[in-house]
Coordinates of C-alpha atoms and ligand atoms in Angstrom, one line a residue:
M1 CA 0.2 -0.4 -0.3
S2 CA 0.9 3.4 -0.7
H3 CA -0.8 6.2 0.7
I4 CA -0.1 9.7 0.4
F5 CA -0.1 11.0 3.8
L6 CA -0.6 15.5 4.0
Y7 CA 1.3 16.7 7.3
G8 CA 1.6 20.0 8.7
P9 CA 0.2 23.1 10.8
S10 CA -3.7 23.6 11.6
G11 CA -4.9 26.2 9.2
S12 CA -2.1 24.8 5.9
G13 CA -4.9 23.2 4.1
K14 CA -4.4 19.1 4.4
S15 CA -8.2 18.7 3.9
T16 CA -8.1 21.3 0.6
I17 CA -5.3 20.1 -1.0
G18 CA -5.5 16.7 0.4
K19 CA -9.2 16.8 -2.0
R20 CA -7.3 18.4 -5.7
L21 CA -4.6 15.5 -4.9
A22 CA -6.9 12.8 -4.6
D23 CA -9.3 14.4 -7.5
N24 CA -6.4 14.9 -9.5
L25 CA -5.1 11.0 -8.9
N26 CA -8.4 9.4 -8.8
L27 CA -8.1 8.1 -5.8
P28 CA -10.0 8.1 -2.4
F29 CA -10.0 10.8 -0.1
V30 CA -9.6 10.5 4.3
D31 CA -9.6 12.8 6.5
S32 CA -8.5 11.4 9.7
D33 CA -9.8 13.8 12.0
Q34 CA -13.0 12.4 10.3
V35 CA -12.6 9.4 11.0
L36 CA -11.0 9.7 13.9
E37 CA -14.2 12.0 15.5
M38 CA -16.5 9.3 13.0
N39 CA -15.0 6.3 15.7
A40 CA -15.7 8.2 18.9
G41 CA -18.5 9.5 18.7
K42 CA -17.9 12.2 20.1
S43 CA -15.3 15.4 18.9
I44 CA -12.5 15.6 19.7
P45 CA -13.3 19.2 21.9
Q46 CA -15.9 17.1 23.8
I47 CA -13.1 14.7 23.9
V48 CA -9.6 17.1 24.7
E49 CA -13.0 18.7 27.1
E50 CA -14.1 15.0 28.3
Q51 CA -11.3 13.0 28.8
G52 CA -7.9 15.2 27.9
M53 CA -5.3 15.2 24.8
P54 CA -3.3 11.9 26.1
K55 CA -7.0 10.7 25.0
V56 CA -7.2 12.1 20.6
R57 CA -4.0 10.6 20.7
D58 CA -5.3 7.0 21.2
W59 CA -8.5 7.6 19.1
E60 CA -5.9 8.7 16.3
T61 CA -3.9 5.9 16.7
A62 CA -6.6 3.1 15.9
A63 CA -8.6 6.0 13.1
L64 CA -5.2 5.1 11.2
N65 CA -5.0 1.8 11.6
Q66 CA -8.4 1.2 9.9
I67 CA -7.2 3.1 7.4
I68 CA -3.8 2.7 6.7
N69 CA -4.9 -0.3 5.6
D70 CA -8.1 0.2 4.0
K71 CA -7.1 1.1 -0.5
E72 CA -4.2 2.7 -1.8
S73 CA -6.1 7.2 -0.6
V74 CA -4.7 10.4 0.0
I75 CA -4.8 11.2 3.6
A76 CA -5.2 14.7 5.9
L77 CA -4.1 14.1 9.1
G78 CA -4.3 16.0 12.5
G79 CA -1.7 18.9 13.5
G80 CA -0.4 16.9 15.3
A81 CA -1.0 12.9 14.3
L82 CA 2.8 12.2 14.9
L83 CA 4.2 13.2 17.2
R84 CA 4.0 10.2 18.7
D85 CA 6.0 7.8 17.7
E86 CA 3.8 4.3 17.4
N87 CA 2.2 6.6 14.2
R88 CA 5.3 8.1 12.9
K89 CA 6.5 4.4 12.6
L90 CA 2.3 3.8 11.0
V91 CA 2.7 6.2 8.4
D92 CA 6.0 6.0 7.5
N93 CA 5.7 1.7 6.9
S94 CA 2.4 2.7 4.7
G95 CA 2.9 4.6 2.1
T96 CA 4.7 8.5 2.2
V97 CA 4.3 12.1 4.3
I98 CA 4.5 15.3 2.9
L99 CA 5.1 18.2 5.0
L100 CA 2.5 21.7 4.2
A101 CA 4.5 24.4 5.6
A102 CA 3.2 27.7 6.2
E103 CA 4.0 30.9 7.3
L104 CA 2.1 32.8 10.7
P105 CA 0.7 35.0 9.0
T106 CA -0.4 32.7 6.3
L107 CA -2.1 30.3 9.0
V108 CA -3.9 33.6 10.9
D109 CA -5.7 34.7 7.7
R110 CA -6.8 31.7 7.1
L111 CA -8.1 30.4 10.4
Q112 CA -9.0 33.8 12.1
N113 CA -12.6 33.3 9.6
D114 CA -12.4 29.0 10.4
V115 CA -16.4 28.4 11.1
N116 CA -15.0 25.3 12.0
P117 CA -15.2 25.0 16.2
R118 CA -10.6 24.9 17.2
P119 CA -10.8 25.3 21.5
L120 CA -7.0 24.2 21.2
L121 CA -6.0 27.3 19.3
A122 CA -9.2 30.1 21.3
G123 CA -7.9 32.9 22.5
D124 CA -4.9 35.1 20.9
L125 CA -4.6 33.0 17.7
R126 CA -1.9 34.3 16.4
S127 CA 0.9 34.0 19.5
I128 CA -1.5 30.3 20.3
L129 CA 0.0 29.5 17.0
A130 CA 3.3 30.7 17.1
S131 CA 3.7 29.6 20.3
Y132 CA 2.3 26.0 18.3
L133 CA 5.4 26.3 15.3
D134 CA 7.7 27.0 17.8
D135 CA 6.9 24.7 20.3
R136 CA 6.9 21.9 16.9
A137 CA 9.3 23.7 14.9
G138 CA 12.0 20.2 15.7
H139 CA 9.0 17.9 15.2
Y140 CA 7.6 19.8 11.6
S141 CA 11.5 19.8 10.6
S142 CA 12.2 16.6 10.9
F143 CA 9.6 15.6 7.9
F144 CA 11.8 15.3 4.9
L145 CA 9.7 16.1 2.5
K146 CA 8.3 19.6 2.4
V147 CA 6.0 21.9 1.0
Q148 CA 5.9 25.4 1.3
V149 CA 2.6 27.0 1.0
D150 CA 2.2 30.1 0.8
G151 CA 0.6 32.1 -1.7
K152 CA 0.2 29.9 -3.9
T153 CA -2.9 27.8 -4.6
P154 CA -4.1 24.7 -3.9
E155 CA -3.6 23.3 -7.6
Q156 CA 0.1 24.7 -7.9
I157 CA 0.7 23.0 -4.5
A158 CA -0.9 19.5 -6.1
N159 CA 1.2 19.7 -9.1
H160 CA 4.1 20.7 -6.9
I161 CA 3.0 16.8 -4.9
Q162 CA 2.2 15.3 -7.7
I163 CA 5.9 16.2 -9.9
M164 CA 8.0 15.0 -6.4
L165 CA 6.3 12.2 -5.3
G166 CA 5.9 11.2 -9.6
R167 CA 3.0 10.5 -9.4
H168 CA 0.3 10.9 -12.4
H169 CA -3.4 10.7 -14.0
L170 CA -4.4 10.8 -16.8
S171 CA -8.2 11.0 -18.3
A172 CA -8.0 12.5 -21.5
M173 CA -7.2 10.4 -23.6
G174 CA -8.1 7.0 -21.8
D175 CA -7.4 6.0 -18.0
Y176 CA -4.3 5.6 -16.7
D177 CA -1.7 6.3 -14.0
A178 CA 2.0 7.2 -14.6
V179 CA 4.3 7.0 -12.3
V180 CA 8.0 7.6 -11.8
Q181 CA 9.8 5.7 -8.9
G182 CA 13.0 4.1 -8.5
N183 CA 13.5 0.8 -8.7
G184 CA 9.8 0.6 -9.1
V185 CA 10.2 -2.2 -11.5
D186 CA 10.6 -4.7 -8.5
K187 CA 7.5 -3.3 -7.8
L188 CA 5.9 -4.6 -11.4
G189 CA 4.0 -7.3 -10.8
E190 CA 1.9 -5.9 -7.4
M191 CA 1.0 -3.1 -9.2
L192 CA -0.6 -5.0 -12.1
K193 CA -2.5 -6.9 -9.7
V194 CA -3.6 -3.9 -7.8
R195 CA -5.1 -2.2 -11.6
G196 CA -7.2 -6.3 -12.1
L197 CA -4.4 -6.6 -15.8
Q198 CA -3.8 -10.2 -16.3
N199 CA -1.7 -12.8 -17.9
P200 CA 1.3 -10.9 -19.2
I201 CA 3.8 -11.0 -21.6
V202 CA 6.9 -8.7 -21.9
V203 CA 8.0 -7.0 -25.0
T204 CA 11.7 -5.6 -25.5
D205 CA 14.8 -6.1 -27.6
K206 CA 17.8 -7.7 -26.9
N207 CA 20.1 -5.0 -26.2
V208 CA 17.6 -4.5 -23.2
S209 CA 17.3 -7.9 -22.6
K210 CA 20.8 -8.6 -21.7
F211 CA 19.9 -6.5 -18.9
H212 CA 17.3 -5.8 -17.7
T213 CA 14.5 -8.6 -18.1
D214 CA 15.3 -11.3 -15.3
R215 CA 13.9 -8.0 -12.4
V216 CA 11.5 -7.6 -14.5
V217 CA 10.4 -11.8 -14.6
A218 CA 11.3 -11.7 -10.5
A219 CA 9.4 -8.7 -10.5
L220 CA 5.8 -11.1 -12.1
R221 CA 6.6 -13.7 -10.0
V222 CA 6.4 -12.2 -6.5
A223 CA 2.9 -10.9 -7.9
D224 CA 2.5 -15.1 -8.5
Y225 CA 2.6 -13.9 -12.4
E226 CA 3.8 -16.3 -15.0
S227 CA 6.7 -15.0 -17.3
R228 CA 7.4 -14.9 -20.3
V229 CA 10.0 -13.3 -22.7
I230 CA 9.5 -11.8 -26.9
A231 CA 13.1 -9.9 -27.6
I232 CA 12.8 -8.6 -30.6
P233 CA 15.8 -7.4 -32.5
A234 CA 16.7 -3.3 -31.8
G235 CA 17.1 -0.3 -33.6
E236 CA 14.6 1.8 -35.7
E237 CA 15.0 -0.2 -39.1
H238 CA 12.5 -3.2 -37.3
K239 CA 9.4 -0.6 -36.6
N240 CA 7.9 -2.5 -39.3
L241 CA 4.8 -4.4 -40.1
D242 CA 7.2 -7.4 -40.1
T243 CA 8.2 -6.7 -36.9
V244 CA 4.9 -5.8 -36.0
S245 CA 3.6 -9.5 -37.5
L246 CA 5.3 -11.4 -35.5
L247 CA 4.2 -9.3 -32.5
W248 CA 0.7 -10.3 -32.8
K249 CA 1.9 -14.0 -34.3
S250 CA 4.0 -14.8 -30.6
F251 CA 1.1 -13.6 -29.2
L252 CA -1.2 -15.9 -30.5
E253 CA 1.3 -18.3 -29.9
N254 CA 1.8 -17.7 -26.5
G255 CA -2.1 -17.9 -26.4
L256 CA -2.7 -14.2 -25.2
D257 CA -6.4 -14.2 -25.2
R258 CA -8.3 -10.4 -25.1
K259 CA -7.6 -10.1 -20.9
S260 CA -4.4 -10.3 -21.6
T261 CA -1.6 -7.8 -21.2
A262 CA 1.4 -7.2 -23.1
I263 CA 4.0 -5.0 -21.2
A264 CA 6.5 -2.2 -23.5
L265 CA 10.2 -2.5 -22.0
G266 CA 12.1 -0.9 -23.9
G267 CA 12.2 2.6 -25.7
G268 CA 10.5 4.2 -28.0
V269 CA 10.5 1.9 -30.7
I270 CA 10.1 -1.1 -28.2
G271 CA 6.5 0.7 -27.1
D272 CA 5.1 2.3 -30.0
M273 CA 5.4 -1.7 -31.7
T274 CA 4.1 -3.0 -28.3
G275 CA 1.1 -0.8 -28.4
F276 CA 0.5 -0.8 -32.5
A277 CA -0.3 -4.4 -32.1
A278 CA -2.1 -4.6 -28.2
A279 CA -4.1 -2.5 -30.0
T280 CA -5.1 -4.4 -33.4
Y281 CA -4.4 -7.7 -31.4
M282 CA -8.2 -8.7 -31.2
R283 CA -9.7 -5.6 -32.0
G284 CA -7.8 -4.6 -28.8
I285 CA -5.8 -5.6 -25.4
A286 CA -4.3 -4.0 -22.7
W287 CA -1.0 -2.5 -22.5
V288 CA 1.5 -1.3 -19.7
G289 CA 4.4 0.4 -20.8
V290 CA 8.0 0.2 -19.4
P291 CA 10.1 3.2 -21.4
T292 CA 14.1 2.4 -20.7
T293 CA 15.3 5.2 -22.4
L294 CA 14.7 9.1 -21.2
L295 CA 13.7 9.8 -24.8
S296 CA 10.2 7.2 -23.7
M297 CA 10.2 8.4 -20.4
V298 CA 9.6 12.1 -21.0
D299 CA 8.4 11.8 -24.2
A300 CA 7.3 8.5 -26.3
S301 CA 5.7 6.8 -23.6
I302 CA 3.1 9.4 -22.9
G303 CA -0.6 10.0 -25.4
G304 CA -1.2 7.3 -26.1
K305 CA 0.3 7.6 -29.9
T306 CA 0.7 4.0 -31.1
G307 CA 3.4 2.2 -35.1
F308 CA 5.8 1.9 -37.3
D309 CA 7.2 3.3 -40.0
L310 CA 6.6 2.5 -43.8
P311 CA 8.8 2.1 -46.4
E312 CA 8.1 5.7 -47.7
G313 CA 8.2 7.3 -44.3
K314 CA 9.0 7.2 -40.7
N315 CA 5.1 6.6 -38.3
L316 CA 2.8 6.4 -41.3
I317 CA 0.4 3.8 -40.0
G318 CA -0.3 3.8 -36.7
S319 CA -3.4 4.2 -33.7
F320 CA -4.3 6.4 -30.8
H321 CA -4.6 3.5 -27.6
P322 CA -3.7 4.2 -24.6
P323 CA -2.1 2.2 -21.7
K324 CA -2.8 1.1 -18.5
L325 CA 0.0 2.0 -16.6
V326 CA 3.7 4.3 -17.4
L327 CA 5.5 3.1 -15.0
A328 CA 9.3 5.1 -15.6
D329 CA 11.9 3.4 -13.2
P330 CA 15.1 6.2 -13.6
S331 CA 17.4 3.1 -12.2
L332 CA 16.8 1.0 -16.1
L333 CA 19.2 4.7 -16.8
L334 CA 22.2 3.6 -15.9
T335 CA 22.2 1.2 -18.6
L336 CA 21.2 3.4 -21.4
P337 CA 24.3 4.0 -23.5
E338 CA 25.3 7.7 -23.1
A339 CA 25.0 9.1 -26.1
E340 CA 20.7 7.9 -26.1
L341 CA 20.8 10.3 -22.8
I342 CA 22.1 12.9 -24.7
S343 CA 20.1 12.4 -27.2
G344 CA 17.5 12.4 -24.6
M345 CA 17.6 15.5 -23.4
A346 CA 16.8 17.7 -26.5
E347 CA 13.7 16.9 -25.3
V348 CA 13.8 17.2 -21.7
V349 CA 15.7 20.8 -22.0
K350 CA 12.6 21.2 -24.9
H351 CA 9.9 20.2 -21.8
G352 CA 11.7 23.0 -20.5
V353 CA 11.5 25.6 -23.0
I354 CA 7.9 24.8 -23.7
S355 CA 6.3 25.5 -20.1
D356 CA 9.0 24.7 -17.0
P357 CA 12.4 27.5 -16.3
E358 CA 12.7 25.4 -13.7
L359 CA 14.0 21.7 -15.1
F360 CA 15.3 24.2 -18.0
E361 CA 17.9 25.6 -15.2
L362 CA 18.2 22.0 -14.4
C363 CA 19.2 21.4 -17.8
S364 CA 22.5 24.1 -18.1
R365 CA 24.3 23.2 -15.2
G366 CA 25.3 20.2 -16.8
L367 CA 25.0 16.6 -17.8
N368 CA 27.4 15.7 -14.6
W369 CA 24.4 17.0 -12.8
V370 CA 21.5 15.0 -14.7
K371 CA 23.5 12.4 -15.3
D372 CA 23.2 12.1 -10.5
N373 CA 19.4 13.8 -11.0
L374 CA 17.8 11.8 -13.1
E375 CA 14.5 11.0 -11.3
E376 CA 14.1 14.3 -10.7
V377 CA 15.0 15.4 -13.5
V378 CA 11.9 12.9 -16.0
K379 CA 9.6 13.8 -13.1
R380 CA 10.2 17.3 -14.0
A381 CA 10.2 16.4 -18.0
I382 CA 7.3 13.9 -17.8
A383 CA 5.0 16.1 -16.0
V384 CA 5.5 18.8 -19.3
K385 CA 4.6 16.6 -21.6
I386 CA 0.9 15.2 -19.2
R387 CA 0.3 18.6 -19.0
V388 CA 0.2 19.7 -22.4
I389 CA -0.9 15.4 -23.7
E390 CA -4.1 16.7 -20.7
E391 CA -4.6 19.5 -22.1
D392 CA -5.4 18.4 -25.7
P393 CA -5.0 14.5 -26.1
Y394 CA -5.9 14.6 -30.5
E395 CA -4.0 17.0 -31.5
K396 CA -6.3 20.5 -31.7
G397 CA -4.2 22.9 -30.7
I398 CA -2.1 23.2 -28.3
R399 CA -0.2 19.8 -27.7
A400 CA 1.3 21.3 -31.5
A401 CA 4.1 22.5 -28.4
L402 CA 5.8 20.2 -28.6
N403 CA 7.0 20.1 -32.2
L404 CA 9.3 22.5 -30.9
G405 CA 12.6 21.9 -33.0
H406 CA 10.8 19.0 -34.3
T407 CA 9.5 20.7 -37.7
V408 CA 13.5 22.0 -38.6
G409 CA 15.0 18.9 -36.6
H410 CA 13.4 16.3 -38.1
A411 CA 14.1 17.5 -42.1
I412 CA 18.2 17.9 -40.2
E413 CA 17.9 14.2 -39.2
L414 CA 16.1 13.0 -42.8
V415 CA 18.4 14.3 -45.0
S416 CA 20.8 13.2 -42.9
K417 CA 20.6 9.9 -43.6
F418 CA 20.0 10.1 -40.0
K419 CA 23.5 10.7 -39.6
L420 CA 22.6 12.3 -36.5
R421 CA 20.5 11.9 -34.1
H422 CA 17.4 12.7 -33.3
G423 CA 18.2 13.9 -30.3
E424 CA 20.9 16.0 -32.3
A425 CA 19.0 16.9 -34.9
V426 CA 16.2 18.4 -31.6
A427 CA 19.2 20.5 -30.6
I428 CA 19.3 22.1 -33.8
G429 CA 16.3 21.9 -34.9
T430 CA 15.5 23.9 -31.4
V431 CA 17.9 27.7 -30.9
V432 CA 17.2 27.6 -35.0
E433 CA 13.2 28.2 -34.7
A434 CA 14.3 30.4 -31.7
R435 CA 17.1 32.1 -33.9
Y436 CA 14.4 32.9 -35.9
A437 CA 11.4 33.3 -33.4
E438 CA 13.8 36.5 -31.5
R439 CA 14.4 37.8 -35.6
I440 CA 10.8 38.2 -35.9
G441 CA 10.3 39.8 -33.0
I442 CA 8.4 37.8 -31.2
A443 CA 11.4 36.5 -28.6
T444 CA 13.0 37.9 -26.2
N445 CA 16.3 38.6 -27.1
G446 CA 19.0 36.7 -25.7
S447 CA 16.4 33.3 -25.9
A448 CA 18.3 31.2 -28.3
D449 CA 21.5 32.0 -26.7
K450 CA 20.4 30.5 -23.4
I451 CA 18.7 27.7 -25.6
G452 CA 22.3 27.1 -27.1
K453 CA 24.7 28.0 -23.8
T454 CA 22.5 25.1 -22.3
M455 CA 21.9 22.0 -24.5
S456 CA 25.8 21.9 -25.9
A457 CA 26.7 22.3 -21.7
L458 CA 24.5 19.1 -21.9
G459 CA 27.1 17.5 -25.4
L460 CA 24.0 17.9 -27.8
P461 CA 25.0 19.8 -31.1
I462 CA 24.0 23.7 -31.9
H463 CA 24.7 24.3 -36.2
M464 CA 24.0 23.4 -38.4
P465 CA 26.7 21.1 -40.5
D466 CA 27.9 22.8 -43.5
Q467 CA 27.3 19.9 -45.3
L468 CA 23.4 19.3 -45.7
P469 CA 21.8 21.2 -48.1
R470 CA 19.7 24.0 -47.2
E471 CA 17.0 24.0 -50.1
E472 CA 17.6 20.2 -49.1
I473 CA 16.4 20.6 -46.0
I474 CA 13.5 23.5 -46.4
R475 CA 12.0 20.2 -49.3
T476 CA 11.3 17.9 -46.3
M477 CA 10.3 20.1 -44.1
R478 CA 7.3 21.1 -46.1
V479 CA 7.2 17.3 -48.3
D480 CA 7.6 15.5 -44.7
K481 CA 4.7 17.7 -42.7
K482 CA 2.2 16.4 -45.7
K483 CA 1.2 19.7 -46.4
S484 CA -0.4 20.7 -49.7
A485 CA -1.1 24.4 -47.8
K486 CA 1.8 27.0 -48.0
A487 CA 1.9 28.1 -44.0
I488 CA 3.4 25.7 -41.1
R489 CA 2.7 26.4 -38.4
F490 CA 6.2 26.2 -36.2
A491 CA 6.3 26.2 -32.1
L492 CA 8.3 29.2 -31.0
P493 CA 9.4 29.4 -28.2
V494 CA 8.6 33.3 -26.6
E495 CA 10.8 33.3 -24.1
I496 CA 12.3 30.5 -21.8
G497 CA 8.8 28.5 -20.8
K498 CA 6.7 29.7 -22.9
V499 CA 6.2 29.2 -26.7
E500 CA 3.2 30.5 -29.4
L501 CA 2.1 28.9 -32.6
V502 CA 2.9 31.0 -35.6
E503 CA 2.2 29.8 -39.1
V504 CA 5.5 30.5 -41.2
S505 CA 4.9 31.1 -45.4
D506 CA 8.7 31.3 -45.9
L507 CA 11.0 29.0 -45.1
E508 CA 13.8 29.9 -46.0
D509 CA 14.0 33.2 -43.3
V510 CA 13.5 30.2 -41.0
L511 CA 17.0 29.5 -42.1
E512 CA 19.0 32.4 -43.1
Ligands
NAD601 N1 4.3 7.5 -29.4 C1 5.6 8.3 -29.1 O1 4.7 9.5 -29.2 C2 7.0 8.7 -30.1 C3 7.4 9.6 -28.7 C4 8.1 9.8 -29.7 C5 9.3 9.3 -29.0 N2 8.9 7.9 -30.5 C6 8.8 7.2 -31.4 O2 10.7 6.6 -30.5 C7 11.2 6.6 -31.2 C8 12.7 6.7 -30.3 O3 12.7 6.1 -29.5 P1 14.4 5.9 -28.4 O4 15.4 6.8 -28.8 O5 14.0 5.6 -27.0 O6 14.4 4.8 -29.0 P2 15.0 2.9 -29.0 O7 13.3 2.6 -29.2 O8 15.0 3.1 -30.4 O9 16.3 2.5 -28.5 C9 17.0 3.5 -28.0 C10 18.9 2.2 -27.7 O10 19.0 2.2 -27.1 C11 19.0 0.8 -26.3 N3 18.4 1.1 -25.0 C12 17.3 1.3 -24.3 N4 17.1 1.4 -23.5 C13 17.8 0.9 -23.2 C14 18.6 0.2 -21.8 N5 17.3 0.9 -20.6 N6 19.9 0.5 -20.9 C15 20.5 0.1 -22.7 N7 20.6 -0.1 -23.8 C16 19.3 0.4 -23.3 C17 17.5 -0.5 -27.1 O11 17.5 -1.1 -27.4 C18 17.9 1.0 -28.7 O12 19.6 0.1 -29.2 C19 11.0 6.5 -32.1 O13 10.3 5.1 -33.3 C20 10.2 7.5 -32.4 O14 8.7 7.7 -34.4 C21 7.5 8.3 -29.8

């Protein structure tokens, strides 16, 4: 069981934020004080008056014992509930505690108009609260995960907590959780069980298989799943109908029926093909994404796009078929070749430029910092993609923002005949597009340089190779976007954290 406990002083917003968080994560919300009062048959002020504070703590322990054994929930705790060691052990063993910290003026402001009776705060509210905060300063500071709530809305705080915990629920296309958790892959079996997923088969590629299938098979076995693995050759050149057909046949040979589950353990190539095979096998079976590249964690595994390539072009055949769960475990990235990690960072920087300046700043610390902080990087970057696709799942509008750097980048990738990796081409494309945005006066001066510096600090190229013919890049941009229309829509950075969609008709101006 992995509950989320919200803790902190009265007035810090545990219930309001807890309800919002529970709603976002599609989990039940529980107020531990309400359970306590229901069990006791009287209110907390009544218990204090009749039997004293120690009795409240007894009821609190009983309530917690009850709550933690119920289904996974977001739980708001009473303001001093974890002062008792026994209670603290109970919550530590059954989930994660987030401390909501607030400055005195914020608490006074909220509590002075509070309609709930709070006899413990009766009298001079400001000085009583001040002495509470003082007495409990050591206790509250002993919590590792903390969010400062002053000046923020409940939605902002809930989102912040979700990023910290790496937990999301998507509902705009299909209903599924996306979880970022270090070593989470060891819990994969349990995660499938609680979601009622059946009869799993693992699809992976031969590179990933060497490092990670034993671990995944072991995790499935813990939850009593019989484990079968299909390992196909690695690489984009195998993302084709022959391989998809091989997957369909293997599903049949392994006795998969309509209730079975395909697990995609690999990069974007494995995710796209497994998702597509699942979308079409017996008119659609469940699939779960366990991405193993940085690019697939922060981008490809989220959003429900599945498919494969034709000799005529990439991703020409496909369908929208959202997974039932995405589990991104950054520990799987430790075996990823450095060049793949760097390539994936181009998408991470892109996500920062689209809507997370703080993520962008983290990226500018360079590759070594990133390597030491992969979990934080994945948690922030995945959140950007989720936010965008939840708003626009079928790419009718803002999802096009994710194309930042890709209109130019994809053309460069093709014209280089894939000598440049996808991420390298996107890095160059992002800088080229940012420079164009500055030239036409929609971007703040210096944004392109900032983006270029950050990409370089990660080991990514930022200049178009001289040997690539410009005319061919321009022609490829037109063909690639399959546009008969004169103008192509670009996502252009306006500043770090904001992009704008702009129709561009003269593509030569973009490259200059
Ligand atoms: N569906 C979408 O929304 C979406 C979005 C972006 C990209 N994509 C697709 O994703 C694909 C690219 O994905 P990718 O960059 O992950 O490439 P990939 O799947 O080819 O993986 C890159 C290489 O890394 C190896 N590898 C993967 N994980 C590893 C690990 N943990 N340890 C060691 N080696 C590992 C793979 O075997 C492969 O050789 C493209 O086909 C692209 O079209 C899809």
